[in-house]
Every structure is written in C-alpha cells, then in structure tokens.
CSV table of C-alpha atoms in Angstrom, one decimal:
chain,number,residue,atom,x,y,z
T,41,MET,CA,-14.3,13.0,25.0
T,42,LEU,CA,-12.5,12.3,21.5
T,43,ARG,CA,-11.6,15.7,21.0
T,44,VAL,CA,-9.7,16.1,24.2
T,45,GLY,CA,-8.0,12.3,23.9
T,46,ILE,CA,-7.0,14.1,19.5
T,47,LEU,CA,-5.8,17.0,21.8
T,48,VAL,CA,-3.8,15.3,24.5
T,49,ALA,CA,-2.5,12.5,21.5
T,50,ALA,CA,-1.0,15.7,19.2
T,51,LEU,CA,0.5,17.5,23.2
T,52,VAL,CA,2.4,14.7,23.9
T,53,GLY,CA,4.2,14.0,20.2
T,54,ILE,CA,5.0,17.5,20.4
T,55,THR,CA,7.0,18.4,24.0
T,56,ALA,CA,7.8,14.0,23.6
T,57,ALA,CA,9.6,14.9,20.5
T,58,PRO,CA,12.8,16.9,20.1
T,59,PRO,CA,13.5,19.8,20.9
T,60,LEU,CA,12.4,22.5,17.4
T,61,VAL,CA,11.5,18.1,15.9
T,62,GLY,CA,15.0,17.7,15.5
T,63,LEU,CA,17.9,20.1,16.5
T,64,THR,CA,20.5,17.3,14.4
T,65,ALA,CA,21.3,16.8,10.8
T,66,ALA,CA,18.5,15.0,9.9
T,67,PRO,CA,18.3,11.7,7.0
T,68,ALA,CA,17.1,12.8,2.9
T,69,HIS,CA,14.6,11.2,3.9
T,70,ALA,CA,12.8,13.0,7.1
T,71,MET,CA,11.9,16.0,4.6
T,72,ALA,CA,8.7,17.6,3.4
T,73,PRO,CA,8.3,17.6,-0.2
T,74,THR,CA,6.1,19.9,-1.5
T,75,PRO,CA,2.8,18.0,-2.3
T,76,VAL,CA,0.7,18.0,-5.2
T,77,VAL,CA,-2.7,19.5,-4.0
T,78,ALA,CA,-6.1,19.4,-5.3
T,79,ALA,CA,-9.0,22.0,-4.9
T,80,PRO,CA,-11.0,20.0,-2.0
T,81,SER,CA,-13.5,18.8,-3.2
T,82,LYS,CA,-16.8,16.8,-1.1
T,83,GLY,CA,-17.2,12.6,-2.2
T,84,THR,CA,-19.1,11.0,-4.2
T,85,GLU,CA,-21.3,8.9,-1.9
T,86,VAL,CA,-20.7,5.0,-2.9
T,87,CYS,CA,-23.2,2.9,-0.1
T,88,VAL,CA,-25.3,3.6,3.0
T,89,VAL,CA,-24.2,0.7,6.7
T,90,THR,CA,-27.4,0.7,7.9
T,91,ASP,CA,-26.5,-2.1,9.9
T,92,GLU,CA,-26.2,-0.5,14.1
T,93,ARG,CA,-23.3,-2.5,15.1
T,94,LEU,CA,-21.9,-0.9,12.9
T,95,ILE,CA,-20.9,2.5,14.2
T,96,GLU,CA,-17.0,2.9,14.7
T,97,ILE,CA,-15.5,1.6,12.2
T,98,SER,CA,-12.0,2.3,11.7
T,99,GLY,CA,-10.2,0.1,9.4
T,100,MET,CA,-12.1,-0.7,5.6
T,101,VAL,CA,-10.7,-3.1,2.8
T,102,ALA,CA,-12.6,-4.3,-0.4
T,103,THR,CA,-12.8,-7.2,-1.8
T,104,ASP,CA,-14.5,-8.9,-4.9
T,105,ASP,CA,-17.4,-8.4,-4.1
T,106,GLY,CA,-18.2,-5.5,-1.2
T,107,TYR,CA,-16.4,-4.7,1.4
T,108,VAL,CA,-14.2,-6.3,4.7
T,109,VAL,CA,-14.9,-3.5,7.3
T,110,VAL,CA,-14.6,-3.3,11.7
T,111,ASN,CA,-15.0,-0.9,14.8
T,112,ASP,CA,-12.2,0.9,17.1
T,113,SER,CA,-12.3,-0.5,20.3
T,114,ALA,CA,-15.8,-1.4,20.8
T,115,ASP,CA,-17.1,-2.6,24.3
T,116,LEU,CA,-20.4,-4.9,22.7
T,117,GLU,CA,-19.3,-8.3,22.0
T,118,SER,CA,-22.1,-8.4,19.1
T,119,ARG,CA,-19.8,-5.2,17.1
T,120,ARG,CA,-15.8,-7.2,18.1
T,121,LYS,CA,-16.1,-9.3,14.3
T,122,ILE,CA,-14.6,-8.7,11.4
T,123,PHE,CA,-17.7,-7.9,8.7
T,124,PHE,CA,-17.8,-8.6,5.7
T,125,LEU,CA,-20.6,-6.5,3.5
T,126,ASP,CA,-22.0,-6.9,-0.3
T,127,ARG,CA,-22.0,-3.9,-2.8
T,128,SER,CA,-24.7,-2.5,-1.2
T,129,CYS,CA,-22.8,-1.7,2.1
T,130,LYS,CA,-25.2,-4.8,3.5
T,131,VAL,CA,-24.0,-6.7,6.1
T,132,THR,CA,-23.6,-10.5,4.5
T,133,ARG,CA,-21.5,-12.8,6.8
T,134,THR,CA,-19.3,-12.6,10.2
T,135,VAL,CA,-16.4,-13.9,11.4
T,136,SER,CA,-14.9,-14.0,15.4
T,137,TYR,CA,-11.9,-13.9,17.2
T,138,PRO,CA,-11.0,-16.8,19.1
T,139,SER,CA,-9.8,-14.7,22.3
T,140,ARG,CA,-10.7,-10.6,22.4
T,141,PRO,CA,-8.5,-8.7,20.5
T,142,ARG,CA,-7.4,-5.1,22.1
T,143,ASP,CA,-8.3,-1.9,19.1
T,144,THR,CA,-8.5,-2.6,16.4
T,145,GLU,CA,-8.3,0.1,13.7
T,146,ASP,CA,-6.8,-1.0,10.7
T,147,VAL,CA,-7.6,-3.4,7.6
T,148,ALA,CA,-5.7,-4.6,5.0
T,149,MET,CA,-5.8,-7.2,2.2
T,150,ALA,CA,-3.4,-9.8,0.0
T,151,ARG,CA,-2.5,-10.6,-2.8
T,152,ASP,CA,-4.0,-13.9,-2.1
T,153,GLY,CA,-7.2,-13.1,-0.8
T,154,THR,CA,-5.5,-13.5,2.3
T,155,ILE,CA,-7.0,-10.2,5.2
T,156,TRP,CA,-5.4,-8.9,7.5
T,157,ILE,CA,-6.8,-7.4,11.2
T,158,ALA,CA,-4.3,-4.1,12.6
T,159,ASP,CA,-5.0,-4.5,16.4
T,160,ILE,CA,-3.0,-1.7,17.0
T,161,GLY,CA,-3.9,0.2,18.6
T,162,ASP,CA,-2.7,3.1,22.3
T,163,ASN,CA,-5.0,6.0,23.4
T,164,ASP,CA,-2.6,5.6,26.7
T,165,ARG,CA,-0.2,4.4,25.2
T,166,ALA,CA,0.5,1.4,27.6
T,167,ARG,CA,0.3,-1.7,24.9
T,168,THR,CA,3.1,-3.9,26.3
T,169,ASN,CA,2.8,-5.3,22.9
T,170,ILE,CA,0.2,-5.4,19.8
T,171,ALA,CA,-0.9,-7.4,17.5
T,172,LEU,CA,-1.8,-8.9,13.7
T,173,TRP,CA,-5.3,-10.8,13.2
T,174,ARG,CA,-4.6,-13.1,9.7
T,175,LEU,CA,-7.7,-14.4,8.1
T,176,ALA,CA,-6.6,-17.0,5.4
T,177,LYS,CA,-8.9,-16.8,2.7
T,178,GLY,CA,-11.8,-19.2,3.1
T,179,ALA,CA,-10.8,-20.2,7.1
T,180,LYS,CA,-13.1,-19.6,10.3
T,181,ALA,CA,-11.6,-17.6,12.3
T,182,PRO,CA,-8.3,-15.7,11.9
T,183,VAL,CA,-4.8,-16.4,13.8
T,184,LEU,CA,-2.8,-13.8,16.5
T,185,HIS,CA,0.8,-12.9,15.5
T,186,ARG,CA,1.9,-10.3,18.2
T,187,LEU,CA,4.4,-8.2,17.5
T,188,SER,CA,6.5,-5.2,19.7
T,189,TYR,CA,8.3,-2.8,19.7
T,190,PRO,CA,11.2,-1.3,19.8
T,191,ASP,CA,11.4,2.1,21.8
T,192,GLY,CA,8.0,1.6,23.7
T,193,ALA,CA,4.3,1.8,23.4
T,194,HIS,CA,3.3,4.1,20.3
T,195,ASP,CA,-0.8,4.4,19.2
T,196,ALA,CA,-1.2,3.4,15.8
T,197,GLU,CA,-3.9,3.2,13.4
T,198,ALA,CA,-2.5,2.8,10.2
T,199,LEU,CA,-1.7,-1.0,7.8
T,200,LEU,CA,0.8,-1.3,4.8
T,201,LEU,CA,1.0,-4.0,2.6
T,202,ALA,CA,4.5,-4.2,1.4
T,203,GLY,CA,5.0,-5.7,-2.3
T,204,ASP,CA,6.3,-8.9,-0.5
T,205,GLY,CA,4.5,-9.4,2.3
T,206,THR,CA,5.3,-7.4,4.9
T,207,PRO,CA,2.9,-4.9,7.3
T,208,ILE,CA,4.3,-2.3,7.9
T,209,VAL,CA,2.6,0.0,11.0
T,210,VAL,CA,2.4,3.5,10.8
T,211,THR,CA,2.4,5.6,13.8
T,212,LYS,CA,-0.4,8.4,15.3
T,213,ASP,CA,3.2,9.6,16.3
T,214,PRO,CA,1.9,14.0,15.0
T,215,GLY,CA,4.0,15.0,12.3
T,216,THR,CA,5.3,12.9,12.4
T,217,PRO,CA,4.2,9.3,11.6
T,218,ARG,CA,6.4,6.4,12.3
T,219,LEU,CA,7.1,3.2,9.9
T,220,TYR,CA,7.3,0.3,11.5
T,221,VAL,CA,7.9,-3.2,10.5
T,222,PRO,CA,8.9,-7.5,11.5
T,223,ASP,CA,11.6,-7.6,12.3
T,224,GLY,CA,12.0,-11.3,11.7
T,225,PRO,CA,9.3,-13.7,10.3
T,226,LEU,CA,5.9,-13.8,11.9
T,227,LYS,CA,5.1,-16.8,14.9
T,228,ALA,CA,2.1,-17.7,15.8
T,229,GLY,CA,1.7,-17.2,20.0
T,230,ALA,CA,5.0,-15.9,19.3
T,231,THR,CA,5.4,-11.4,20.2
T,232,VAL,CA,8.7,-10.4,17.7
T,233,ARG,CA,10.0,-7.5,18.1
T,234,MET,CA,9.8,-5.0,15.1
T,235,ARG,CA,12.1,-2.2,13.8
T,236,LYS,CA,11.6,1.4,12.8
T,237,ALA,CA,11.5,1.1,9.4
T,238,GLY,CA,11.6,5.1,8.3
T,239,GLU,CA,10.0,8.4,9.4
T,240,PHE,CA,8.7,11.8,7.1
T,241,VAL,CA,6.5,14.3,7.8
T,242,LEU,CA,3.1,15.4,7.1
T,243,PRO,CA,2.2,17.9,4.5
T,244,ARG,CA,0.9,20.8,5.4
T,245,THR,CA,-2.3,21.6,4.4
T,246,GLY,CA,-5.2,23.6,4.9
T,247,THR,CA,-7.6,21.2,5.2
T,248,ASP,CA,-11.1,22.0,6.7
T,249,ASN,CA,-12.1,18.7,9.8
T,250,PRO,CA,-13.7,18.8,12.6
T,251,TRP,CA,-10.3,19.2,14.2
T,252,SER,CA,-8.6,22.1,12.3
T,253,ALA,CA,-4.9,21.7,12.8
T,254,PHE,CA,-4.3,19.0,15.1
T,255,GLY,CA,-7.1,16.6,13.1
T,256,ARG,CA,-4.0,17.5,9.6
T,257,LEU,CA,-1.5,15.9,11.9
T,258,MET,CA,-2.7,11.8,12.4
T,259,VAL,CA,-2.0,9.3,10.3
T,260,THR,CA,-5.0,7.0,10.8
T,261,GLY,CA,-5.6,4.7,8.3
T,262,GLY,CA,-3.9,3.5,5.4
T,263,ALA,CA,-3.9,0.9,2.0
T,264,THR,CA,-2.4,-0.6,-1.1
T,265,ALA,CA,-3.1,0.1,-4.7
T,266,PRO,CA,-4.5,-3.4,-5.4
T,267,ASP,CA,-1.5,-3.9,-8.4
T,268,GLY,CA,1.2,-2.7,-5.0
T,269,SER,CA,1.8,0.2,-7.3
T,270,ARG,CA,0.7,2.9,-5.2
T,271,VAL,CA,-0.5,3.6,-1.4
T,272,VAL,CA,-2.3,5.6,0.6
T,273,LEU,CA,-2.3,7.5,4.2
T,274,ARG,CA,-5.5,9.1,5.4
T,275,THR,CA,-5.3,12.2,8.3
T,276,TYR,CA,-8.3,13.8,9.8
T,277,ALA,CA,-8.6,15.9,6.9
T,278,ASP,CA,-6.6,14.6,3.5
T,279,ALA,CA,-5.4,11.3,1.3
T,280,ILE,CA,-1.5,11.4,1.2
T,281,GLU,CA,-0.3,8.9,-2.0
T,282,PHE,CA,2.6,7.8,-2.9
T,283,ASP,CA,4.0,5.8,-5.8
T,284,VAL,CA,5.5,2.7,-4.9
T,285,THR,CA,8.2,1.1,-7.1
T,286,ASP,CA,9.3,-2.2,-6.9
T,287,GLY,CA,7.7,-3.4,-4.0
T,288,ASN,CA,9.6,-0.7,-1.3
T,289,VAL,CA,6.5,1.0,0.9
T,290,VAL,CA,9.1,2.6,3.3
T,291,GLU,CA,11.0,4.5,-0.1
T,292,ALA,CA,8.0,5.4,-1.0
T,293,VAL,CA,6.8,7.1,2.0
T,294,THR,CA,9.4,8.1,3.0
T,295,ARG,CA,11.4,9.5,0.3
T,296,GLY,CA,8.2,10.1,-2.4
T,297,VAL,CA,6.3,13.1,-3.5
T,298,PRO,CA,3.1,13.5,-1.7
T,299,ARG,CA,-0.7,13.9,-4.1
T,300,ILE,CA,-2.8,14.9,-1.6
T,301,THR,CA,-6.7,14.3,-2.4
T,302,PRO,CA,-8.7,16.8,0.5
T,303,LEU,CA,-11.4,15.1,1.8
T,304,PRO,CA,-13.2,18.4,3.9
T,305,ASP,CA,-15.2,18.2,6.9
T,306,GLU,CA,-15.6,14.0,6.9
T,307,PRO,CA,-17.9,13.9,10.6
T,308,GLN,CA,-14.9,11.4,11.9
T,309,GLY,CA,-12.1,10.2,9.1
T,310,GLU,CA,-10.6,6.6,9.7
T,311,SER,CA,-10.1,4.7,7.7
T,312,ILE,CA,-9.5,4.7,4.0
T,313,THR,CA,-9.4,2.2,1.8
T,314,TYR,CA,-8.2,1.4,-3.2
T,315,SER,CA,-11.7,-0.1,-5.1
T,316,ARG,CA,-10.8,-3.4,-6.8
T,317,ASP,CA,-9.7,-1.7,-9.8
T,318,GLY,CA,-7.3,1.4,-8.6
T,319,ARG,CA,-9.8,3.8,-9.6
T,320,LEU,CA,-11.0,6.2,-6.7
T,321,LEU,CA,-9.8,6.2,-3.6
T,322,LEU,CA,-12.7,4.7,-0.8
T,323,THR,CA,-14.0,5.9,2.8
T,324,VAL,CA,-15.9,6.2,5.4
T,325,SER,CA,-15.8,7.7,8.7
T,326,GLU,CA,-17.2,6.7,12.9
T,327,THR,CA,-20.6,7.6,13.9
T,328,SER,CA,-20.5,6.9,17.6
T,329,ASP,CA,-20.3,10.6,18.3
T,330,GLN,CA,-22.7,11.9,15.5
T,331,PRO,CA,-26.8,12.9,15.5
T,332,ALA,CA,-28.5,9.3,16.4
T,333,THR,CA,-29.3,9.1,12.5
T,334,THR,CA,-26.1,10.2,10.7
T,335,ARG,CA,-24.9,7.2,9.0
T,336,PRO,CA,-21.8,5.5,8.2
T,337,THR,CA,-21.2,6.7,4.1
T,338,VAL,CA,-19.1,5.0,1.6
T,339,LEU,CA,-17.6,8.4,0.2
T,340,GLY,CA,-15.4,8.1,-3.5
T,341,TYR,CA,-12.9,10.2,-4.0
T,342,THR,CA,-10.5,10.4,-7.6
T,343,PRO,CA,-6.9,10.7,-6.3
T,344,GLU,CA,-5.1,13.3,-7.2
T,345,GLY,CA,-2.5,14.0,-9.6
T,346,ARG,CA,-2.9,11.4,-12.2
T,347,PRO,CA,-4.4,9.0,-14.3
T,348,ALA,CA,-7.4,7.0,-14.3
T,349,PRO,CA,-5.6,3.4,-15.5
T,350,ALA,CA,-8.3,2.2,-17.9
T,351,PRO,CA,-11.0,-0.5,-17.4
T,352,THR,CA,-10.1,-4.1,-16.5
T,353,ALA,CA,-12.2,-7.2,-17.6
T,354,ASN,CA,-12.6,-8.3,-13.5
T,355,ALA,CA,-13.1,-4.4,-12.7
T,356,THR,CA,-16.2,-4.9,-11.2
T,357,GLY,CA,-15.5,-4.2,-7.7
T,358,PRO,CA,-16.8,-2.5,-5.8
T,359,GLY,CA,-16.9,1.8,-5.8
T,360,SER,CA,-15.2,1.3,-9.1
T,361,ALA,CA,-15.2,4.1,-11.3
T,362,SER,CA,-17.5,3.8,-14.3
T,363,THR,CA,-16.1,6.1,-17.2
T,364,SER,CA,-12.9,6.3,-17.7
T,365,GLU,CA,-12.0,9.8,-18.2
T,366,SER,CA,-8.4,10.8,-16.4
T,367,SER,CA,-8.2,13.2,-13.8
T,368,ALA,CA,-4.0,13.7,-14.3
T,369,SER,CA,-3.0,17.3,-13.2
T,370,PRO,CA,-0.5,18.8,-16.4
T,371,ALA,CA,2.5,17.6,-15.2
T,372,SER,CA,4.3,20.6,-14.7
T,373,SER,CA,2.6,20.7,-11.4
T,374,ARG,CA,4.0,17.9,-9.9
T,375,ALA,CA,6.4,19.8,-7.9
T,376,GLN,CA,9.4,17.9,-7.1
T,377,PRO,CA,11.2,17.4,-3.3
T,378,SER,CA,14.0,19.4,-2.0
T,379,GLU,CA,17.8,17.3,-1.9
T,380,GLY,CA,20.6,16.8,0.9
T,381,PRO,CA,20.2,17.1,4.1
T,382,ASP,CA,19.6,20.4,4.9
T,383,GLY,CA,16.8,20.8,2.8
T,384,ALA,CA,15.6,17.8,5.4
T,385,PHE,CA,17.0,19.9,8.7
T,386,VAL,CA,15.5,23.0,7.4
T,387,ALA,CA,11.9,21.2,6.8
T,388,ARG,CA,11.8,19.7,9.7
T,389,LEU,CA,12.9,22.6,12.3
T,390,LEU,CA,10.6,25.2,10.3
T,391,GLY,CA,8.0,22.1,11.0
T,392,GLY,CA,9.3,22.0,14.7
T,393,LEU,CA,8.8,25.7,15.3
T,394,GLY,CA,5.0,25.5,13.4
T,395,LEU,CA,4.3,22.9,16.1
T,396,ALA,CA,6.4,24.8,18.9
T,397,MET,CA,3.4,27.4,18.7
T,398,VAL,CA,0.2,25.6,18.1
T,399,ALA,CA,0.8,23.6,21.5
T,400,LEU,CA,1.9,27.0,23.9
T,401,ALA,CA,-1.3,28.5,21.7
T,402,VAL,CA,-3.3,25.8,22.7
T,403,VAL,CA,-1.4,25.3,26.3
T,404,GLY,CA,-2.5,30.0,26.6
T,405,VAL,CA,-6.4,29.4,25.8
T,406,LEU,CA,-6.4,26.0,28.1
T,407,GLY,CA,-4.5,28.2,31.0
T,408,VAL,CA,-6.8,31.3,30.5
T,409,LEU,CA,-10.5,29.2,30.7
T,410,ALA,CA,-8.5,27.5,34.0
T,411,PHE,CA,-7.8,31.2,35.8
T,412,ARG,CA,-11.8,31.8,34.7
T,413,ARG,CA,-13.5,28.3,36.2
C-alpha cells in the first residue's frame, strides 16, 4: 500500500500543478540551480535500533547524549510516544502525548533544547489543521499548537527551524515542495494560520532507491545544523543541503545552490538529522514493510562539497566524526545558478514536461494492466 500511495501522491501532485508546471513567468526563487552531486556511496553504520516499538521511525534529531525519535502514524498506543535513545540507540525513556497525535513525521531541536514534533502528515490531504508539539527541556509532556494552511490541505513530512526559532513546514508536494511559516505567534489551544513563504524545484538526480523516479520527487524529512549555518532536506534517495546566511532558512532553500549527498538504496528513507558537531548527516529508515529481521539502522554520511568543521571540546554527541579530514570538493566544482526570471521559467517548463511525460507513461502502463485483467 505504501508504494501505491507514493505513486498516487506523485500523480496527484503532477495533475494538481498548473499546466506544464507554470506557463507564467516564475520568480527567480523557483528556479532549479545545478547542484553539486557526490558519487553514490553507502552510509556507515552508527547504531542499530532494537526496540520492537520503533519500526516506523519517521523523524529523528541528535542530542548531546543520544537521539530523539518518533514513529509515523502508529496504530498501537505503545508506539505513539516521544522516544529518547542513548548513543547506542537503546531507548532510555519515553514521553507520552496528552492527547492522540494524528501523524507525527519529523523532529527538530531548538538551540535552547526545546524539542519540536511535527504532526503534519496527511496522506489523504483531508486535515483541516496540522499541529506542532512543543516539548520544553525538562518538561513531562508536550504542548499542542495547531496550524492551518492558507490554501487547502497538504501532506508534509519535514520541519526546519529558522535562525530565530520560527518553525518551517516543508510539504511533500511532488517536484516542487512548498515552505510554510506561522503568520503570527503560536498559541497553545488556538489555531494559527500559516502563510506560504516560498517554494523550490527539487534537483533531478538518478540515485537508486526503492521507488525509482517517484522516490526522488518528494521531501520526507529535514534538519537544521546545530550552529544554524546549514539546513538539509531529504527525499527517499538524496540529501539536499543548503548554506544559511543570517538565519534566513527560507532564502537559503528557495534561492540557494543545493549540494546533493546521495543516500542510495535505503529501505524507506524518512528521517535525517545532523550529528551534534555538524560533521555528519545521520539517517534512519522505517522498517515496517521490510523482512522481520530488518532493524532500523542509523547511518552516517559525510556531507558533500564542504570542509568538515574543526572538532570542538563539546563535540561528543552521537554520530560525531572522529577525524578532521576534509571532504571538500574543489572550488571549481561548485555550480552556479542561472540568473533571472527567464532561467527560472525555462527550468520550471522543462521540469513540468518531464513530470508530464512520467505521468503519461504511468497512466499507460496502468491502462495496459487493466485491459489485460
């Protein structure tokens, strides 16, 4: 059912988009700059999660002494918790929600230690509002904050934090994810309307993953570096990283030049975070649809295209790199974006044609299968 859901979501996103994905001139931020792409390589195992409750991990953030993870919309009450893990991925404690969440998809941690849980999943695009759960450092239970989109329901699985702590929801709209931010201060017990802050075109890659082209079209998780200098969004296939200036995450994602770190052949890549020293990207997959012996495994990847930061005295968190070797690509490999609305228009036009061709091919295959039946 998951694979069918991904196919339907991709087709819905394609058909719901304007003809040819925007035949009107697109703003410069909607362009798809040429990314820097690393050669595909497998991640390095950091630790294995053995707790039977954690087979649908959809969000993860690294802390000073381990990880915080949440499951996707779990049917069992025992799985609907906020799980704290140590550095060996062993569960040390859990925190319950005061009411039932709908579909928790991502986790982020603010600089003051506050944990944010993004209850933003909506496979059927039927929710009238979404939610963020705020777990203050040392608190016994999270506080619920409701949000609503200004333009109808969206499925979303990624949460970023701006430099000032503003939460940014990144949708799973195929090909062209959208960014939404609260249009005012969050209020416990009230619903705050959001506003669309921007959108961007996902870079095209050929990284292998269980869902082929469709797996490269949808954002399934996100993270902000501990020092706020970078953010990363992931698909089922790749990590897409941007540099952040002055805490302006929206500007970084919608106008920045992405660097691609392939995450090849992860079973169901939903989660991504930075190690506490910022030197590694850490991922983990859901395993509910995998063979019974498959366990969620935290994998570490060296981000593509930048020198690894020098180790610091307190950089001892999980997944921290143990060497200071640089993984920087030569400066000449940094691709520069096309400039101006004309470049943006062409990029969106070509992207739209590609998506339309994929959609027609899929519809044709489905038609043949139906005829044979």
